[in-house]
mmCIF file of C-alpha atoms and ligand atoms in Angstrom:
data_model
loop_
_atom_site.group_PDB
_atom_site.id
_atom_site.type_symbol
_atom_site.label_atom_id
_atom_site.label_comp_id
_atom_site.label_asym_id
_atom_site.label_seq_id
_atom_site.Cartn_x
_atom_site.Cartn_y
_atom_site.Cartn_z
ATOM 1 C CA UNK A 27 0.000 0.000 0.000
ATOM 2 C CA UNK A 28 1.062 3.559 -0.602
ATOM 3 C CA UNK A 29 1.585 6.050 2.175
ATOM 4 C CA UNK A 30 -1.681 7.952 2.198
ATOM 5 C CA UNK A 31 -0.099 11.295 3.043
ATOM 6 C CA UNK A 32 2.016 11.197 -0.119
ATOM 7 C CA UNK A 33 0.644 13.557 -2.717
ATOM 8 C CA UNK A 34 1.415 12.626 -6.274
ATOM 9 C CA UNK A 35 0.907 14.132 -9.693
ATOM 10 C CA UNK A 36 -0.193 11.548 -12.224
ATOM 11 C CA UNK A 37 -0.009 12.720 -15.832
ATOM 12 C CA UNK A 38 -2.235 11.172 -18.461
ATOM 13 C CA UNK A 39 0.903 10.222 -20.392
ATOM 14 C CA UNK A 40 4.505 10.576 -19.193
ATOM 15 C CA UNK A 41 6.472 11.258 -22.361
ATOM 16 C CA UNK A 42 9.789 11.622 -20.530
ATOM 17 C CA UNK A 43 9.811 7.924 -19.643
ATOM 18 C CA UNK A 44 9.778 7.117 -23.358
ATOM 19 C CA UNK A 45 11.919 9.962 -24.638
ATOM 20 C CA UNK A 46 14.859 10.120 -22.238
ATOM 21 C CA UNK A 47 16.187 6.662 -23.268
ATOM 22 C CA UNK A 48 16.154 7.594 -26.989
ATOM 23 C CA UNK A 49 17.103 11.272 -26.844
ATOM 24 C CA UNK A 50 20.833 10.937 -27.516
ATOM 25 C CA UNK A 51 20.316 8.507 -30.386
ATOM 26 C CA UNK A 52 17.668 10.761 -31.935
ATOM 27 C CA UNK A 53 19.806 13.901 -31.650
ATOM 28 C CA UNK A 54 22.781 12.160 -33.268
ATOM 29 C CA UNK A 55 20.677 10.905 -36.194
ATOM 30 C CA UNK A 56 19.055 14.327 -36.691
ATOM 31 C CA UNK A 57 22.520 15.826 -36.820
ATOM 32 C CA UNK A 58 23.469 13.307 -39.533
ATOM 33 C CA UNK A 59 20.430 14.347 -41.604
ATOM 34 C CA UNK A 60 21.338 18.011 -41.287
ATOM 35 C CA UNK A 61 24.841 17.155 -42.506
ATOM 36 C CA UNK A 62 23.729 15.107 -45.522
ATOM 37 C CA UNK A 63 20.514 17.016 -46.443
ATOM 38 C CA UNK A 64 18.383 13.867 -46.598
ATOM 39 C CA UNK A 65 15.295 15.755 -45.430
ATOM 40 C CA UNK A 66 12.681 14.330 -47.815
ATOM 41 C CA UNK A 67 12.162 10.556 -48.070
ATOM 42 C CA UNK A 68 15.714 9.993 -46.900
ATOM 43 C CA UNK A 69 17.275 6.727 -45.702
ATOM 44 C CA UNK A 70 15.663 7.125 -42.261
ATOM 45 C CA UNK A 71 12.191 6.840 -43.863
ATOM 46 C CA UNK A 72 13.136 3.751 -45.837
ATOM 47 C CA UNK A 73 14.722 2.195 -42.770
ATOM 48 C CA UNK A 74 11.590 2.856 -40.737
ATOM 49 C CA UNK A 75 9.342 1.421 -43.444
ATOM 50 C CA UNK A 76 11.408 -1.779 -43.408
ATOM 51 C CA UNK A 77 11.439 -1.929 -39.610
ATOM 52 C CA UNK A 78 7.734 -1.275 -39.229
ATOM 53 C CA UNK A 79 6.779 -3.791 -41.938
ATOM 54 C CA UNK A 80 8.787 -6.383 -40.003
ATOM 55 C CA UNK A 81 7.181 -5.337 -36.706
ATOM 56 C CA UNK A 82 3.676 -5.595 -38.239
ATOM 57 C CA UNK A 83 4.353 -8.870 -40.075
ATOM 58 C CA UNK A 84 3.420 -7.289 -43.401
ATOM 59 C CA UNK A 85 5.296 -7.247 -46.696
ATOM 60 C CA UNK A 86 4.976 -3.513 -47.275
ATOM 61 C CA UNK A 87 4.929 -0.323 -45.219
ATOM 62 C CA UNK A 88 4.592 3.163 -46.682
ATOM 63 C CA UNK A 89 5.301 6.108 -44.397
ATOM 64 C CA UNK A 90 2.926 9.060 -44.742
ATOM 65 C CA UNK A 91 2.338 12.408 -43.043
ATOM 66 C CA UNK A 92 -0.421 11.434 -40.574
ATOM 67 C CA UNK A 93 -2.734 8.613 -39.584
ATOM 68 C CA UNK A 94 -5.631 10.408 -41.281
ATOM 69 C CA UNK A 95 -3.647 10.465 -44.516
ATOM 70 C CA UNK A 96 -2.883 6.758 -44.165
ATOM 71 C CA UNK A 97 -6.633 6.070 -44.047
ATOM 72 C CA UNK A 98 -7.283 8.394 -46.992
ATOM 73 C CA UNK A 99 -4.629 6.710 -49.148
ATOM 74 C CA UNK A 100 -5.828 3.285 -48.058
ATOM 75 C CA UNK A 101 -9.318 4.201 -49.298
ATOM 76 C CA UNK A 102 -8.004 5.613 -52.590
ATOM 77 C CA UNK A 103 -5.666 2.688 -53.198
ATOM 78 C CA UNK A 104 -8.510 0.171 -53.024
ATOM 79 C CA UNK A 105 -10.478 2.226 -55.546
ATOM 80 C CA UNK A 106 -12.921 4.142 -53.340
ATOM 81 C CA UNK A 107 -14.636 6.809 -55.425
ATOM 82 C CA UNK A 108 -17.121 9.631 -55.029
ATOM 83 C CA UNK A 109 -20.499 8.492 -53.619
ATOM 84 C CA UNK A 110 -19.229 5.071 -52.545
ATOM 85 C CA UNK A 111 -20.403 4.099 -49.083
ATOM 86 C CA UNK A 112 -17.904 3.144 -46.393
ATOM 87 C CA UNK A 113 -19.130 1.398 -43.272
ATOM 88 C CA UNK A 114 -17.498 2.134 -39.943
ATOM 89 C CA UNK A 115 -18.390 2.549 -36.279
ATOM 90 C CA UNK A 116 -20.080 5.478 -34.516
ATOM 91 C CA UNK A 117 -17.788 5.117 -31.484
ATOM 92 C CA UNK A 118 -14.428 6.220 -32.845
ATOM 93 C CA UNK A 119 -12.199 9.242 -33.284
ATOM 94 C CA UNK A 120 -13.222 11.714 -36.002
ATOM 95 C CA UNK A 121 -9.918 10.826 -37.684
ATOM 96 C CA UNK A 122 -11.445 7.537 -38.836
ATOM 97 C CA UNK A 123 -14.311 9.232 -40.641
ATOM 98 C CA UNK A 124 -12.876 12.512 -41.980
ATOM 99 C CA UNK A 125 -10.729 10.667 -44.564
ATOM 100 C CA UNK A 126 -13.898 8.967 -45.884
ATOM 101 C CA UNK A 127 -15.365 12.381 -46.620
ATOM 102 C CA UNK A 128 -12.031 13.629 -48.022
ATOM 103 C CA UNK A 129 -12.159 10.735 -50.497
ATOM 104 C CA UNK A 130 -15.618 11.969 -51.566
ATOM 105 C CA UNK A 131 -17.270 8.861 -50.174
ATOM 106 C CA UNK A 132 -20.170 8.679 -47.710
ATOM 107 C CA UNK A 133 -19.681 7.354 -44.197
ATOM 108 C CA UNK A 134 -22.256 4.824 -42.994
ATOM 109 C CA UNK A 135 -22.136 4.226 -39.251
ATOM 110 C CA UNK A 136 -23.066 1.224 -37.147
ATOM 111 C CA UNK A 137 -23.246 0.999 -33.377
ATOM 112 C CA UNK A 138 -20.550 -0.516 -31.162
ATOM 113 C CA UNK A 139 -20.634 -3.640 -28.966
ATOM 114 C CA UNK A 140 -21.489 -3.258 -25.270
ATOM 115 C CA UNK A 141 -18.357 -5.074 -24.106
ATOM 116 C CA UNK A 142 -15.363 -4.045 -26.219
ATOM 117 C CA UNK A 143 -16.978 -0.859 -27.598
ATOM 118 C CA UNK A 144 -15.668 -1.877 -31.042
ATOM 119 C CA UNK A 145 -17.908 -2.094 -34.137
ATOM 120 C CA UNK A 146 -20.771 -4.561 -33.672
ATOM 121 C CA UNK A 147 -20.438 -7.027 -36.575
ATOM 122 C CA UNK A 148 -24.049 -8.197 -36.126
ATOM 123 C CA UNK A 149 -25.211 -4.760 -37.336
ATOM 124 C CA UNK A 150 -23.037 -4.499 -40.437
ATOM 125 C CA UNK A 151 -25.093 -6.470 -42.958
ATOM 126 C CA UNK A 152 -28.164 -4.289 -42.456
ATOM 127 C CA UNK A 153 -26.036 -1.264 -43.354
ATOM 128 C CA UNK A 154 -24.828 -2.685 -46.684
ATOM 129 C CA UNK A 155 -26.297 -1.256 -49.904
ATOM 130 C CA UNK A 156 -25.404 -1.518 -53.591
ATOM 131 C CA UNK A 157 -23.069 1.442 -53.055
ATOM 132 C CA UNK A 158 -21.079 -0.076 -50.202
ATOM 133 C CA UNK A 159 -17.416 -0.448 -51.113
ATOM 134 C CA UNK A 160 -15.488 -1.082 -47.922
ATOM 135 C CA UNK A 161 -15.580 -1.512 -44.154
ATOM 136 C CA UNK A 162 -13.181 0.363 -41.905
ATOM 137 C CA UNK A 163 -12.647 -1.763 -38.804
ATOM 138 C CA UNK A 164 -11.257 0.326 -35.953
ATOM 139 C CA UNK A 165 -9.211 -1.450 -33.258
ATOM 140 C CA UNK A 166 -10.260 1.037 -30.608
ATOM 141 C CA UNK A 167 -8.341 1.589 -27.367
ATOM 142 C CA UNK A 168 -5.746 -0.996 -28.507
ATOM 143 C CA UNK A 169 -8.027 -4.017 -28.887
ATOM 144 C CA UNK A 170 -8.782 -5.730 -32.207
ATOM 145 C CA UNK A 171 -12.298 -5.597 -33.627
ATOM 146 C CA UNK A 172 -14.108 -8.904 -34.386
ATOM 147 C CA UNK A 173 -12.184 -9.491 -37.581
ATOM 148 C CA UNK A 174 -13.377 -13.017 -38.484
ATOM 149 C CA UNK A 175 -17.000 -11.879 -38.486
ATOM 150 C CA UNK A 176 -16.137 -8.677 -40.359
ATOM 151 C CA UNK A 177 -14.048 -10.527 -42.964
ATOM 152 C CA UNK A 178 -16.801 -13.097 -43.535
ATOM 153 C CA UNK A 179 -19.340 -10.336 -44.216
ATOM 154 C CA UNK A 180 -16.874 -8.530 -46.484
ATOM 155 C CA UNK A 181 -16.218 -11.714 -48.438
ATOM 156 C CA UNK A 182 -19.908 -12.507 -48.815
ATOM 157 C CA UNK A 183 -20.687 -9.005 -50.156
ATOM 158 C CA UNK A 184 -17.437 -8.474 -52.054
ATOM 159 C CA UNK A 185 -16.281 -5.554 -49.884
ATOM 160 C CA UNK A 186 -12.785 -4.439 -48.977
ATOM 161 C CA UNK A 187 -11.581 -4.288 -45.390
ATOM 162 C CA UNK A 188 -9.425 -1.444 -44.121
ATOM 163 C CA UNK A 189 -8.075 -1.530 -40.583
ATOM 164 C CA UNK A 190 -7.806 1.675 -38.611
ATOM 165 C CA UNK A 191 -4.958 0.466 -36.402
ATOM 166 C CA UNK A 192 -4.069 3.960 -35.144
ATOM 167 C CA UNK A 193 -4.447 2.754 -31.548
ATOM 168 C CA UNK A 194 -3.264 -0.824 -32.001
ATOM 169 C CA UNK A 195 0.455 -1.025 -32.827
ATOM 170 C CA UNK A 196 1.457 -4.542 -31.814
ATOM 171 C CA UNK A 197 -2.010 -5.739 -30.783
ATOM 172 C CA UNK A 198 -3.000 -9.253 -31.861
ATOM 173 C CA UNK A 199 -6.212 -11.047 -32.815
ATOM 174 C CA UNK A 200 -6.155 -14.859 -32.549
ATOM 175 C CA UNK A 201 -2.357 -14.613 -32.605
ATOM 176 C CA UNK A 202 -2.246 -12.466 -35.753
ATOM 177 C CA UNK A 203 -0.995 -8.878 -35.794
ATOM 178 C CA UNK A 204 -3.364 -5.969 -36.220
ATOM 179 C CA UNK A 205 -2.429 -4.578 -39.609
ATOM 180 C CA UNK A 206 -2.507 -7.999 -41.286
ATOM 181 C CA UNK A 207 -6.230 -8.649 -40.874
ATOM 182 C CA UNK A 208 -7.654 -6.787 -43.884
ATOM 183 C CA UNK A 209 -6.615 -5.552 -47.325
ATOM 184 C CA UNK A 210 -4.670 -2.568 -46.001
ATOM 185 C CA UNK A 211 -4.168 -0.989 -42.571
ATOM 186 C CA UNK A 212 -3.513 2.534 -41.361
ATOM 187 C CA UNK A 213 -1.364 3.512 -38.377
ATOM 188 C CA UNK A 214 -0.940 6.900 -36.726
ATOM 189 C CA UNK A 215 2.244 8.052 -35.042
ATOM 190 C CA UNK A 216 0.731 11.055 -33.295
ATOM 191 C CA UNK A 217 2.950 11.488 -30.205
ATOM 192 C CA UNK A 218 0.391 10.051 -27.778
ATOM 193 C CA UNK A 219 -0.074 6.783 -29.703
ATOM 194 C CA UNK A 220 1.632 3.554 -28.563
ATOM 195 C CA UNK A 221 4.288 4.266 -31.167
ATOM 196 C CA UNK A 222 4.476 8.023 -31.446
ATOM 197 C CA UNK A 223 6.732 10.321 -33.430
ATOM 198 C CA UNK A 224 7.990 13.631 -32.044
ATOM 199 C CA UNK A 225 5.472 15.381 -34.258
ATOM 200 C CA UNK A 226 3.009 13.927 -36.767
ATOM 201 C CA UNK A 227 3.443 10.758 -38.777
ATOM 202 C CA UNK A 228 1.539 7.792 -40.140
ATOM 203 C CA UNK A 229 1.917 4.655 -42.226
ATOM 204 C CA UNK A 230 -0.071 2.233 -44.318
ATOM 205 C CA UNK A 231 0.832 -1.463 -44.242
ATOM 206 C CA UNK A 232 -0.343 -4.204 -46.586
ATOM 207 C CA UNK A 233 0.657 -7.526 -48.065
ATOM 208 C CA UNK A 234 -0.532 -6.435 -51.496
ATOM 209 C CA UNK A 235 2.128 -5.026 -53.789
ATOM 210 C CA UNK A 236 -0.294 -3.056 -55.984
ATOM 211 C CA UNK A 237 -1.831 -1.286 -52.966
ATOM 212 C CA UNK A 238 1.595 -0.399 -51.573
ATOM 213 C CA UNK A 239 2.736 0.916 -54.964
ATOM 214 C CA UNK A 240 -0.335 3.133 -55.281
ATOM 215 C CA UNK A 241 0.032 4.581 -51.772
ATOM 216 C CA UNK A 242 3.703 5.276 -52.504
ATOM 217 C CA UNK A 243 2.528 7.366 -55.483
ATOM 218 C CA UNK A 244 -0.340 9.087 -53.673
ATOM 219 C CA UNK A 245 1.809 10.239 -50.768
ATOM 220 C CA UNK A 246 4.326 11.829 -53.132
ATOM 221 C CA UNK A 247 2.169 14.088 -55.363
ATOM 222 C CA UNK A 248 0.819 11.093 -57.236
ATOM 223 C CA UNK A 249 4.175 10.631 -58.946
ATOM 224 C CA UNK A 250 5.234 7.256 -60.290
ATOM 225 C CA UNK A 251 8.580 8.931 -60.971
ATOM 226 C CA UNK A 252 9.746 12.518 -60.849
ATOM 227 C CA UNK A 253 7.316 14.780 -62.775
ATOM 228 C CA UNK A 254 5.149 11.824 -63.867
ATOM 229 C CA UNK A 255 2.041 12.685 -61.847
ATOM 230 C CA UNK A 256 -0.018 9.637 -62.760
ATOM 231 C CA UNK A 257 -2.494 9.941 -59.864
ATOM 232 C CA UNK A 258 -4.203 12.849 -58.100
ATOM 233 C CA UNK A 259 -2.095 12.537 -54.973
ATOM 234 C CA UNK A 260 -0.816 15.092 -52.511
ATOM 235 C CA UNK A 261 2.233 16.012 -50.482
ATOM 236 C CA UNK A 262 1.831 13.514 -47.669
ATOM 237 C CA UNK A 263 5.263 12.112 -46.944
ATOM 238 C CA UNK A 264 6.584 10.843 -43.644
ATOM 239 C CA UNK A 265 9.217 13.370 -42.590
ATOM 240 C CA UNK A 266 12.818 12.136 -42.323
ATOM 241 C CA UNK A 267 13.187 13.684 -38.841
ATOM 242 C CA UNK A 268 10.073 11.900 -37.644
ATOM 243 C CA UNK A 269 11.330 8.622 -39.106
ATOM 244 C CA UNK A 270 14.438 9.031 -36.934
ATOM 245 C CA UNK A 271 12.333 9.327 -33.797
ATOM 246 C CA UNK A 272 10.199 6.381 -34.888
ATOM 247 C CA UNK A 273 13.198 4.142 -35.582
ATOM 248 C CA UNK A 274 14.580 4.854 -32.134
ATOM 249 C CA UNK A 275 11.256 4.352 -30.352
ATOM 250 C CA UNK A 276 10.211 1.262 -32.314
ATOM 251 C CA UNK A 277 13.012 -0.710 -30.615
ATOM 252 C CA UNK A 278 11.214 -0.198 -27.297
ATOM 253 C CA UNK A 279 7.645 -0.723 -28.464
ATOM 254 C CA UNK A 280 7.336 -4.387 -27.521
ATOM 255 C CA UNK A 281 8.505 -3.673 -23.951
ATOM 256 C CA UNK A 282 6.316 -0.598 -23.724
ATOM 257 C CA UNK A 283 3.240 -2.561 -24.808
ATOM 258 C CA UNK A 284 4.041 -5.261 -22.243
ATOM 259 C CA UNK A 285 4.322 -2.579 -19.592
ATOM 260 C CA UNK A 286 0.881 -1.230 -20.558
ATOM 261 C CA UNK A 287 -0.588 -4.728 -20.321
ATOM 262 C CA UNK A 288 0.912 -5.156 -16.845
ATOM 263 C CA UNK A 289 -0.559 -1.812 -15.803
ATOM 264 C CA UNK A 290 -3.952 -2.914 -17.101
ATOM 265 C CA UNK A 291 -3.814 -6.020 -14.888
ATOM 266 C CA UNK A 292 -2.988 -3.907 -11.838
ATOM 267 C CA UNK A 293 -5.783 -1.474 -12.654
ATOM 268 C CA UNK A 294 -8.293 -4.300 -13.005
ATOM 269 C CA UNK A 295 -7.200 -5.737 -9.639
ATOM 270 C CA UNK A 296 -7.453 -2.337 -7.995
ATOM 271 C CA UNK A 297 -10.867 -1.406 -9.383
ATOM 272 C CA UNK A 298 -13.002 -4.417 -8.452
ATOM 273 C CA UNK A 299 -16.348 -4.176 -6.619
ATOM 274 C CA UNK A 300 -17.014 -0.600 -7.674
ATOM 275 C CA UNK A 301 -19.948 0.852 -9.652
ATOM 276 C CA UNK A 302 -17.586 1.048 -12.568
ATOM 277 C CA UNK A 303 -17.268 -1.055 -15.729
ATOM 278 C CA UNK A 304 -13.656 -1.974 -16.425
ATOM 279 C CA UNK A 305 -12.349 -2.781 -19.933
ATOM 280 C CA UNK A 306 -13.293 -6.189 -21.327
ATOM 281 C CA UNK A 307 -10.503 -7.946 -23.194
ATOM 282 C CA UNK A 308 -11.693 -10.866 -25.278
ATOM 283 C CA UNK A 309 -9.709 -14.058 -24.683
ATOM 284 C CA UNK A 310 -8.549 -14.263 -28.314
ATOM 285 C CA UNK A 311 -7.293 -10.669 -28.228
ATOM 286 C CA UNK A 312 -4.094 -9.221 -26.913
ATOM 287 C CA UNK A 313 -4.872 -5.550 -26.387
ATOM 288 C CA UNK A 314 -2.015 -3.049 -26.234
ATOM 289 C CA UNK A 315 -4.083 -0.746 -23.994
ATOM 290 C CA UNK A 316 -3.540 2.445 -25.914
ATOM 291 C CA UNK A 317 -6.156 3.704 -23.480
ATOM 292 C CA UNK A 318 -7.542 2.251 -20.270
ATOM 293 C CA UNK A 319 -11.197 3.235 -20.564
ATOM 294 C CA UNK A 320 -13.638 2.656 -17.721
ATOM 295 C CA UNK A 321 -17.361 3.411 -17.695
ATOM 296 C CA UNK A 322 -19.008 5.281 -14.843
ATOM 297 C CA UNK A 323 -22.495 6.783 -14.459
ATOM 298 C CA UNK A 324 -21.020 9.711 -12.491
ATOM 299 C CA UNK A 325 -18.252 10.201 -15.027
ATOM 300 C CA UNK A 326 -18.020 14.004 -14.880
ATOM 301 C CA UNK A 327 -17.911 14.078 -11.069
ATOM 302 C CA UNK A 328 -15.301 11.308 -10.985
ATOM 303 C CA UNK A 329 -13.177 13.149 -13.517
ATOM 304 C CA UNK A 330 -13.398 16.342 -11.495
ATOM 305 C CA UNK A 331 -12.527 14.513 -8.277
ATOM 306 C CA UNK A 332 -9.459 12.922 -9.850
ATOM 307 C CA UNK A 333 -8.426 16.225 -11.383
ATOM 308 C CA UNK A 334 -8.626 17.892 -7.959
ATOM 309 C CA UNK A 335 -6.212 15.242 -6.747
ATOM 310 C CA UNK A 336 -3.817 15.875 -9.638
ATOM 311 C CA UNK A 337 -4.744 12.782 -11.610
ATOM 312 C CA UNK A 338 -5.184 13.607 -15.291
ATOM 313 C CA UNK A 339 -7.806 11.724 -17.268
ATOM 314 C CA UNK A 340 -9.340 11.940 -20.743
ATOM 315 C CA UNK A 341 -12.615 11.174 -22.538
ATOM 316 C CA UNK A 342 -12.424 9.134 -25.726
ATOM 317 C CA UNK A 343 -14.754 10.291 -27.110
ATOM 318 C CA UNK A 344 -17.338 12.663 -25.658
ATOM 319 C CA UNK A 345 -19.331 13.232 -28.868
ATOM 320 C CA UNK A 346 -20.347 10.340 -31.144
ATOM 321 C CA UNK A 347 -19.486 10.715 -34.819
ATOM 322 C CA UNK A 348 -23.106 11.134 -35.949
ATOM 323 C CA UNK A 349 -23.481 14.175 -33.648
ATOM 324 C CA UNK A 350 -20.415 16.054 -34.892
ATOM 325 C CA UNK A 351 -20.932 19.174 -37.008
ATOM 326 C CA UNK A 352 -18.321 17.964 -39.470
ATOM 327 C CA UNK A 353 -20.713 15.225 -40.614
ATOM 328 C CA UNK A 354 -23.989 17.166 -40.597
ATOM 329 C CA UNK A 355 -24.384 16.741 -44.366
ATOM 330 C CA UNK A 356 -24.660 12.965 -44.039
ATOM 331 C CA UNK A 357 -27.871 11.329 -42.954
ATOM 332 C CA UNK A 358 -27.557 9.096 -39.932
ATOM 333 C CA UNK A 359 -30.418 7.379 -38.159
ATOM 334 C CA UNK A 360 -30.758 9.330 -34.880
ATOM 335 C CA UNK A 361 -31.963 6.148 -33.151
ATOM 336 C CA UNK A 362 -29.300 3.953 -34.644
ATOM 337 C CA UNK A 363 -26.527 4.258 -32.047
ATOM 338 C CA UNK A 364 -27.917 3.688 -28.544
ATOM 339 C CA UNK A 365 -24.793 2.011 -27.145
ATOM 340 C CA UNK A 366 -22.455 4.661 -28.529
ATOM 341 C CA UNK A 367 -24.654 7.442 -27.147
ATOM 342 C CA UNK A 368 -24.926 5.866 -23.707
ATOM 343 C CA UNK A 369 -21.218 5.225 -23.326
ATOM 344 C CA UNK A 370 -20.234 8.681 -24.595
ATOM 345 C CA UNK A 371 -21.540 10.037 -21.265
ATOM 346 C CA UNK A 372 -19.813 7.333 -19.214
ATOM 347 C CA UNK A 373 -16.356 6.833 -20.709
ATOM 348 C CA UNK A 374 -13.314 7.895 -18.742
ATOM 349 C CA UNK A 375 -9.731 7.148 -19.759
ATOM 350 C CA UNK A 376 -7.430 6.720 -16.771
ATOM 351 C CA UNK A 377 -3.702 7.528 -16.981
ATOM 352 C CA UNK A 378 -1.934 4.890 -19.061
ATOM 353 C CA UNK A 379 1.634 4.962 -20.348
ATOM 354 C CA UNK A 380 4.626 2.630 -20.462
ATOM 355 C CA UNK A 381 6.648 2.560 -17.270
ATOM 356 C CA UNK A 382 3.735 3.610 -15.087
ATOM 357 C CA UNK A 383 4.648 2.376 -11.615
ATOM 358 C CA UNK A 384 2.584 0.115 -9.382
ATOM 359 C CA UNK A 385 2.594 2.945 -6.848
ATOM 360 C CA UNK A 386 1.091 5.331 -9.382
ATOM 361 C CA UNK A 387 -1.620 2.847 -10.369
ATOM 362 C CA UNK A 388 -2.366 2.155 -6.719
ATOM 363 C CA UNK A 389 -2.673 5.890 -6.162
ATOM 364 C CA UNK A 390 -5.198 6.248 -8.996
ATOM 365 C CA UNK A 391 -7.226 3.206 -7.872
ATOM 366 C CA UNK A 392 -7.189 4.449 -4.299
ATOM 367 C CA UNK A 393 -8.629 7.799 -5.366
ATOM 368 C CA UNK A 394 -11.301 6.170 -7.538
ATOM 369 C CA UNK A 395 -12.333 4.125 -4.491
ATOM 370 C CA UNK A 396 -12.345 7.204 -2.275
ATOM 371 C CA UNK A 397 -14.604 8.978 -4.757
ATOM 372 C CA UNK A 398 -17.242 6.282 -4.398
ATOM 373 C CA UNK A 399 -16.991 6.418 -0.578
ATOM 374 C CA UNK A 400 -17.626 10.143 -0.425
HETATM 375 C C1 LIG B 26 -5.155 9.075 -33.947
HETATM 376 C C2 LIG B 26 -6.212 8.419 -34.729
HETATM 377 C C3 LIG B 26 -6.429 8.693 -36.078
HETATM 378 C C4 LIG B 26 -5.757 9.814 -36.822
HETATM 379 O O1 LIG B 26 -4.367 9.802 -36.757
HETATM 380 P P1 LIG B 26 -3.559 11.188 -36.963
HETATM 381 O O2 LIG B 26 -2.138 10.733 -37.015
HETATM 382 O O3 LIG B 26 -3.833 12.051 -35.778
HETATM 383 O O4 LIG B 26 -4.003 11.781 -38.229
HETATM 384 C C5 LIG B 26 -7.404 7.962 -36.747
HETATM 385 N N1 LIG B 26 -8.114 7.017 -36.139
HETATM 386 C C6 LIG B 26 -7.949 6.734 -34.833
HETATM 387 C C7 LIG B 26 -8.776 5.655 -34.213
HETATM 388 C C8 LIG B 26 -7.010 7.431 -34.082
HETATM 389 O O5 LIG B 26 -6.871 7.152 -32.781
#
């Protein structure tokens, strides 16, 4: 047990734990880039693409500017066109859905499951129309969606499957890596992700050569070679500096994910017998706990209580996709997302980062328990 008089500050994420061990290596490699001017698509990007393909157990990795871009290029590379319909889940980050609209396609939302809060595969078939082209399966909070069910539906209706693996670097489903479970997968390297750059970054991974080749063109002004703009692409390259940070941090990712999983076990032990729903991890999944999301009817009061005691928390996400102004031009069934709407008022993400100590977790759990006693 912790000493109760100790006052601690618990950040939502402690970046220093991750960045101090790689700082020297990163600074040296940045210095090398400044000396040899390899700023755009330099050797550090290629090296990272090779390393991350190996980490994800895929044949190809293409580094891009952001996770959102990775989803956009994934959609374009599988042939998504204007007015196509793309099915995804109402309980996700806007970054899953904005690329659908950027591609000119129409998002079609289905509700999430009560337990994992991932897309409910039982609701997908009813959402399929003649215009449906693909399903974006989001592995939310670090846990894989129900990919066998999703793939079976996709196969039956001749749809493509894109994984939004922005929160699931290193997660597995039935022993297989997230990123290998569909036609193409998108990762984000936003600093707070399990593998984060020191700025923005993203990547698409796939086993299909033709998809990788297309994304390589799209991310570089649609060029197949210099000045041959064969596709309407954009400037969306992974930055050489960011690739340096990613190469250094990737070496630690496996340990960092294990550390998150250990923290999740301690949290679950420390939060039993409370009016609180703790994350459900399906037995065939190995979640990488990008977030540790609990559900609580008095969410706002609990968050305020923890904040008063210097424990930072987050809400992922407070507003369901179908209620966001960005998507007001699309018609969503206002009664279609009861689970997503209920949980949006209950979700609370507790501090979660690699290297979080047992004392810190105990401190958080202790304060959650105190909240319910007061
Ligand atoms: C972070 C995130 C994205 C977007 O990634 P960016 O790198 O911020 O563009 C998309 N989908 C999900 C689920 C995410 O968590």
